[in-house]
Tab-separated table of C-alpha atoms in Angstrom:
chain	number	residue	atom	x	y	z
O	1	UNK	CA	36.477	147.744	130.024
O	2	UNK	CA	36.064	146.853	126.480
O	3	UNK	CA	38.552	149.460	125.374
O	4	UNK	CA	41.165	148.075	127.822
O	5	UNK	CA	40.638	144.548	126.288
O	6	UNK	CA	40.880	145.889	122.673
O	7	UNK	CA	44.161	147.610	123.626
O	8	UNK	CA	45.555	144.431	125.148
O	9	UNK	CA	44.470	142.492	121.894
O	10	UNK	CA	45.951	145.095	119.529
O	11	UNK	CA	49.238	145.243	121.758
O	12	UNK	CA	49.542	141.329	121.636
O	13	UNK	CA	48.804	141.167	118.006
O	14	UNK	CA	51.377	143.909	117.188
O	15	UNK	CA	53.985	141.941	119.305
O	16	UNK	CA	53.179	138.565	117.420
O	17	UNK	CA	53.357	140.285	114.022
O	18	UNK	CA	56.883	141.719	115.076
O	19	UNK	CA	58.043	138.169	116.304
O	20	UNK	CA	56.965	136.533	113.162
O	21	UNK	CA	58.473	139.200	111.001
O	22	UNK	CA	61.844	138.915	112.830
O	23	UNK	CA	61.700	135.105	112.566
O	24	UNK	CA	60.962	135.205	108.966
O	25	UNK	CA	63.822	137.879	108.294
O	26	UNK	CA	66.270	135.690	110.511
O	27	UNK	CA	65.335	132.322	108.713
O	28	UNK	CA	65.140	133.831	105.251
O	29	UNK	CA	69.020	134.373	104.627
O	30	UNK	CA	71.188	132.314	102.278
O	31	UNK	CA	73.143	130.140	104.587
O	32	UNK	CA	75.668	127.249	104.473
O	33	UNK	CA	75.117	124.205	106.495
O	34	UNK	CA	77.628	121.235	107.027
O	35	UNK	CA	76.468	117.759	106.537
O	36	UNK	CA	78.320	116.136	109.447
O	37	UNK	CA	81.368	117.585	110.992
O	38	UNK	CA	83.506	120.460	109.266
O	39	UNK	CA	86.843	119.706	110.922
O	40	UNK	CA	89.826	122.069	110.656
O	41	UNK	CA	92.469	120.594	108.309
O	42	UNK	CA	89.748	118.104	106.949
O	43	UNK	CA	87.175	117.914	104.132
O	44	UNK	CA	83.483	118.615	104.432
O	45	UNK	CA	80.275	118.452	102.457
O	46	UNK	CA	77.982	121.408	102.872
O	47	UNK	CA	74.599	122.592	101.500
O	48	UNK	CA	74.198	126.205	100.641
O	49	UNK	CA	70.562	126.655	101.351
O	50	UNK	CA	68.734	129.360	99.355
O	51	UNK	CA	65.174	130.396	100.267
O	52	UNK	CA	63.221	132.477	97.926
O	53	UNK	CA	62.325	135.877	99.834
O	54	UNK	CA	59.897	137.485	97.179
O	55	UNK	CA	56.265	136.649	96.701
O	56	UNK	CA	56.309	138.010	93.031
O	57	UNK	CA	59.623	136.703	91.844
O	58	UNK	CA	61.650	133.707	91.560
O	59	UNK	CA	65.262	133.071	92.207
O	60	UNK	CA	67.124	132.359	88.873
O	61	UNK	CA	70.858	132.616	89.667
O	62	UNK	CA	73.153	132.049	92.527
O	63	UNK	CA	76.752	133.125	93.027
O	64	UNK	CA	79.006	132.041	95.917
O	65	UNK	CA	82.510	133.407	96.324
O	66	UNK	CA	84.972	131.703	98.619
O	67	UNK	CA	87.567	133.328	100.960
O	68	UNK	CA	90.716	134.357	99.279
O	69	UNK	CA	92.714	134.497	102.840
O	70	UNK	CA	92.085	130.786	103.163
O	71	UNK	CA	91.833	129.439	99.632
O	72	UNK	CA	90.364	125.883	99.118
O	73	UNK	CA	92.385	123.540	96.889
O	74	UNK	CA	89.148	121.435	96.270
O	75	UNK	CA	85.740	122.796	95.673
O	76	UNK	CA	83.293	120.166	93.745
O	77	UNK	CA	79.494	121.022	93.317
O	78	UNK	CA	77.156	118.139	93.358
O	79	UNK	CA	74.691	118.359	90.231
O	80	UNK	CA	71.309	119.861	90.946
O	81	UNK	CA	68.599	118.709	88.760
O	82	UNK	CA	67.455	121.756	86.357
O	83	UNK	CA	70.490	123.799	87.256
O	84	UNK	CA	73.714	124.456	85.414
O	85	UNK	CA	77.020	124.927	87.332
O	86	UNK	CA	80.080	127.150	86.366
O	87	UNK	CA	83.201	126.849	88.277
O	88	UNK	CA	85.772	129.728	88.420
O	89	UNK	CA	89.406	129.202	89.318
O	90	UNK	CA	91.896	131.926	90.362
O	91	UNK	CA	95.752	131.835	90.369
O	92	UNK	CA	97.259	131.898	93.745
O	93	UNK	CA	99.923	134.442	94.868
O	94	UNK	CA	101.282	131.703	97.239
O	95	UNK	CA	100.778	127.949	96.094
O	96	UNK	CA	99.112	125.579	98.422
O	97	UNK	CA	100.746	122.318	99.710
O	98	UNK	CA	98.280	119.547	99.820
O	99	UNK	CA	99.287	115.800	100.308
O	100	UNK	CA	102.861	116.846	99.248
O	101	UNK	CA	101.916	118.457	96.209
O	102	UNK	CA	101.902	122.108	95.232
O	103	UNK	CA	98.428	123.822	93.935
O	104	UNK	CA	98.886	127.194	92.455
O	105	UNK	CA	95.174	127.876	91.627
O	106	UNK	CA	92.017	127.449	93.764
O	107	UNK	CA	88.332	127.836	93.235
O	108	UNK	CA	87.159	131.454	93.801
O	109	UNK	CA	83.534	131.154	92.791
O	110	UNK	CA	80.694	128.888	91.793
O	111	UNK	CA	77.668	129.990	89.799
O	112	UNK	CA	74.473	128.219	89.563
O	113	UNK	CA	72.002	129.222	86.551
O	114	UNK	CA	69.127	127.736	84.565
O	115	UNK	CA	66.810	126.648	87.343
O	116	UNK	CA	64.087	128.321	89.341
O	117	UNK	CA	63.292	128.731	93.038
O	118	UNK	CA	59.568	129.974	93.333
O	119	UNK	CA	57.925	131.938	96.002
O	120	UNK	CA	57.627	130.113	99.140
O	121	UNK	CA	60.316	127.629	98.020
O	122	UNK	CA	64.163	126.967	98.864
O	123	UNK	CA	66.871	125.073	97.137
O	124	UNK	CA	69.913	123.236	98.348
O	125	UNK	CA	73.239	123.399	96.461
O	126	UNK	CA	75.546	120.701	97.816
O	127	UNK	CA	79.517	121.248	97.688
O	128	UNK	CA	82.282	119.290	98.822
O	129	UNK	CA	85.187	121.463	100.280
O	130	UNK	CA	88.830	120.940	101.359
O	131	UNK	CA	91.135	121.009	102.428
O	132	UNK	CA	89.797	123.226	105.420
O	133	UNK	CA	92.372	125.567	106.992
O	134	UNK	CA	93.750	124.655	110.312
O	135	UNK	CA	94.261	128.228	111.636
O	136	UNK	CA	90.580	129.629	111.295
O	137	UNK	CA	87.468	129.151	113.120
O	138	UNK	CA	85.169	129.826	110.412
O	139	UNK	CA	84.814	130.600	106.736
O	140	UNK	CA	82.889	133.483	105.195
O	141	UNK	CA	81.285	132.764	101.798
O	142	UNK	CA	79.723	135.672	99.971
O	143	UNK	CA	76.546	135.043	98.043
O	144	UNK	CA	74.825	137.101	95.343
O	145	UNK	CA	71.194	136.102	94.762
O	146	UNK	CA	69.294	137.111	91.432
O	147	UNK	CA	65.677	137.064	90.809
O	148	UNK	CA	63.867	136.847	87.455
O	149	UNK	CA	62.613	140.521	87.938
O	150	UNK	CA	66.391	141.588	87.708
O	151	UNK	CA	66.536	142.361	91.463
O	152	UNK	CA	69.795	141.389	93.077
O	153	UNK	CA	70.453	140.526	96.637
O	154	UNK	CA	73.920	140.562	97.954
O	155	UNK	CA	74.537	138.467	100.968
O	156	UNK	CA	78.167	139.638	101.749
O	157	UNK	CA	77.945	141.400	105.040
O	158	UNK	CA	80.297	139.624	107.572
O	159	UNK	CA	78.508	139.115	110.808
O	160	UNK	CA	80.731	140.169	113.967
O	161	UNK	CA	80.517	138.470	117.235
O	162	UNK	CA	78.831	140.405	119.853
O	163	UNK	CA	77.054	142.694	117.267
O	164	UNK	CA	73.670	142.797	115.825
O	165	UNK	CA	73.237	140.575	112.750
O	166	UNK	CA	73.638	142.709	109.554
O	167	UNK	CA	70.647	143.052	107.222
O	168	UNK	CA	72.281	140.935	104.484
O	169	UNK	CA	74.728	138.534	106.263
O	170	UNK	CA	76.989	136.494	104.538
O	171	UNK	CA	76.980	132.630	104.853
O	172	UNK	CA	79.374	131.466	107.582
O	173	UNK	CA	80.720	127.742	107.871
O	174	UNK	CA	81.845	127.088	111.534
O	175	UNK	CA	84.892	124.822	111.676
O	176	UNK	CA	85.368	122.308	114.640
O	177	UNK	CA	88.571	120.926	116.226
O	178	UNK	CA	89.793	117.857	114.682
O	179	UNK	CA	90.303	114.618	116.551
O	180	UNK	CA	93.832	114.593	117.795
O	181	UNK	CA	96.730	112.094	117.176
O	182	UNK	CA	96.416	111.194	120.826
O	183	UNK	CA	92.920	110.094	120.522
O	184	UNK	CA	93.729	107.952	117.333
O	185	UNK	CA	96.655	106.580	119.485
O	186	UNK	CA	94.344	105.826	122.362
O	187	UNK	CA	91.913	104.075	119.931
O	188	UNK	CA	94.417	102.081	118.504
O	189	UNK	CA	95.630	100.838	122.169
O	190	UNK	CA	92.121	100.327	123.003
O	191	UNK	CA	91.604	98.183	119.948
O	192	UNK	CA	94.662	96.033	120.777
O	193	UNK	CA	93.537	95.788	124.440
O	194	UNK	CA	89.863	94.762	123.343
O	195	UNK	CA	91.466	92.225	120.853
O	196	UNK	CA	93.356	90.643	123.719
O	197	UNK	CA	90.417	90.761	125.905
O	198	UNK	CA	88.284	89.192	123.231
O	199	UNK	CA	90.880	86.434	122.783
O	200	UNK	CA	90.951	85.959	126.547
O	201	UNK	CA	87.129	85.778	126.703
O	202	UNK	CA	87.056	83.402	123.798
O	203	UNK	CA	89.664	81.129	125.696
O	204	UNK	CA	87.645	81.201	128.805
O	205	UNK	CA	84.471	80.517	126.946
O	206	UNK	CA	86.178	77.325	125.314
O	207	UNK	CA	87.466	76.328	128.577
O	208	UNK	CA	83.836	76.603	130.246
O	209	UNK	CA	82.546	74.768	127.094
O	210	UNK	CA	85.009	71.931	127.663
O	211	UNK	CA	84.264	71.690	131.384
O	212	UNK	CA	80.407	71.870	130.424
O	213	UNK	CA	81.203	69.007	127.941
O	214	UNK	CA	83.038	67.166	130.542
O	215	UNK	CA	80.359	67.474	133.050
O	216	UNK	CA	77.590	66.522	130.672
O	217	UNK	CA	79.648	63.407	129.694
O	218	UNK	CA	80.269	62.562	133.463
O	219	UNK	CA	76.421	63.110	133.941
O	220	UNK	CA	75.631	60.924	131.072
O	221	UNK	CA	78.144	58.258	132.225
O	222	UNK	CA	76.429	58.520	135.745
O	223	UNK	CA	73.037	57.970	134.245
O	224	UNK	CA	74.261	55.143	132.359
O	225	UNK	CA	75.731	53.341	135.234
O	226	UNK	CA	72.453	54.002	137.129
O	227	UNK	CA	70.554	52.368	134.451
O	228	UNK	CA	72.862	49.323	134.418
O	229	UNK	CA	72.202	49.116	138.146
O	230	UNK	CA	68.512	49.214	137.771
O	231	UNK	CA	68.484	46.579	135.088
O	232	UNK	CA	70.683	44.263	137.117
O	233	UNK	CA	68.213	44.820	140.094
O	234	UNK	CA	65.157	43.851	138.071
O	235	UNK	CA	66.826	40.786	136.725
O	236	UNK	CA	67.776	39.571	140.397
O	237	UNK	CA	64.137	40.080	141.468
O	238	UNK	CA	62.896	38.317	138.485
O	239	UNK	CA	65.314	35.463	139.224
O	240	UNK	CA	64.273	35.298	142.838
O	241	UNK	CA	60.589	35.104	141.844
O	242	UNK	CA	61.358	32.357	139.230
O	243	UNK	CA	63.227	30.343	141.659
O	244	UNK	CA	60.494	30.710	144.437
O	245	UNK	CA	57.982	29.604	141.914
O	246	UNK	CA	60.025	26.622	141.074
O	247	UNK	CA	60.226	25.647	144.832
O	248	UNK	CA	56.482	26.034	145.206
O	249	UNK	CA	55.976	23.967	142.134
O	250	UNK	CA	58.162	21.016	143.592
O	251	UNK	CA	56.596	21.049	146.862
O	252	UNK	CA	53.051	20.635	145.304
O	253	UNK	CA	54.268	17.948	142.944
O	254	UNK	CA	55.763	16.105	146.105
O	255	UNK	CA	52.423	16.287	148.038
O	256	UNK	CA	50.379	15.061	145.169
O	257	UNK	CA	52.755	11.799	144.832
O	258	UNK	CA	52.491	11.363	148.636
O	259	UNK	CA	48.712	11.506	148.315
């Protein structure tokens, strides 16, 4: 019985260790993550995330190469404290047309040096990219990570859909479909319609306000008339009482004289 329990515990422990090992391997890759949407034909901000996989060494250099089949006219690194940045450009065989201008060179590589990513740590390196291609669903960036013990890890294997993930996969940026012109046109139409509706609502509210004001004034006028009527009634009663008192006084005075 104890042997059976020990066997079950051993198998469970081995399975848990395998799961943790696989999870650690899966999440320890150099990757690229967009900040917001990365739409085809647009511009995007991305973070190159670099975890340190070694317990006895620190990452001291990172090189990221950009695809040559879909060159990017603009690649701007954001300064990272403690790190120096070098941008390498390459002449293009076929110039790119961006905003009506021809561009004959593009950034082919960005290198970060001078900093340190210690064991159990990671660092993000922000980049602004554009113009993203319209005829591609993703961009593959090849990264080279160098440790202070001179070990070099090349994250350059392109993942294939439907196949197992390579041992050292290259970072992949997934591109999304852009918002179409019809969508923007509909938005403009909706904005105009909303403006008309708002104007109509404002007019109706103004009308209701006038009606409410008129009703309030009428009510106030009614209350004033009612107040005047009440005052007149009180005065009339007072007048009757005064007259009655005068008649009574006259009768008493007459009786005294007769006596």
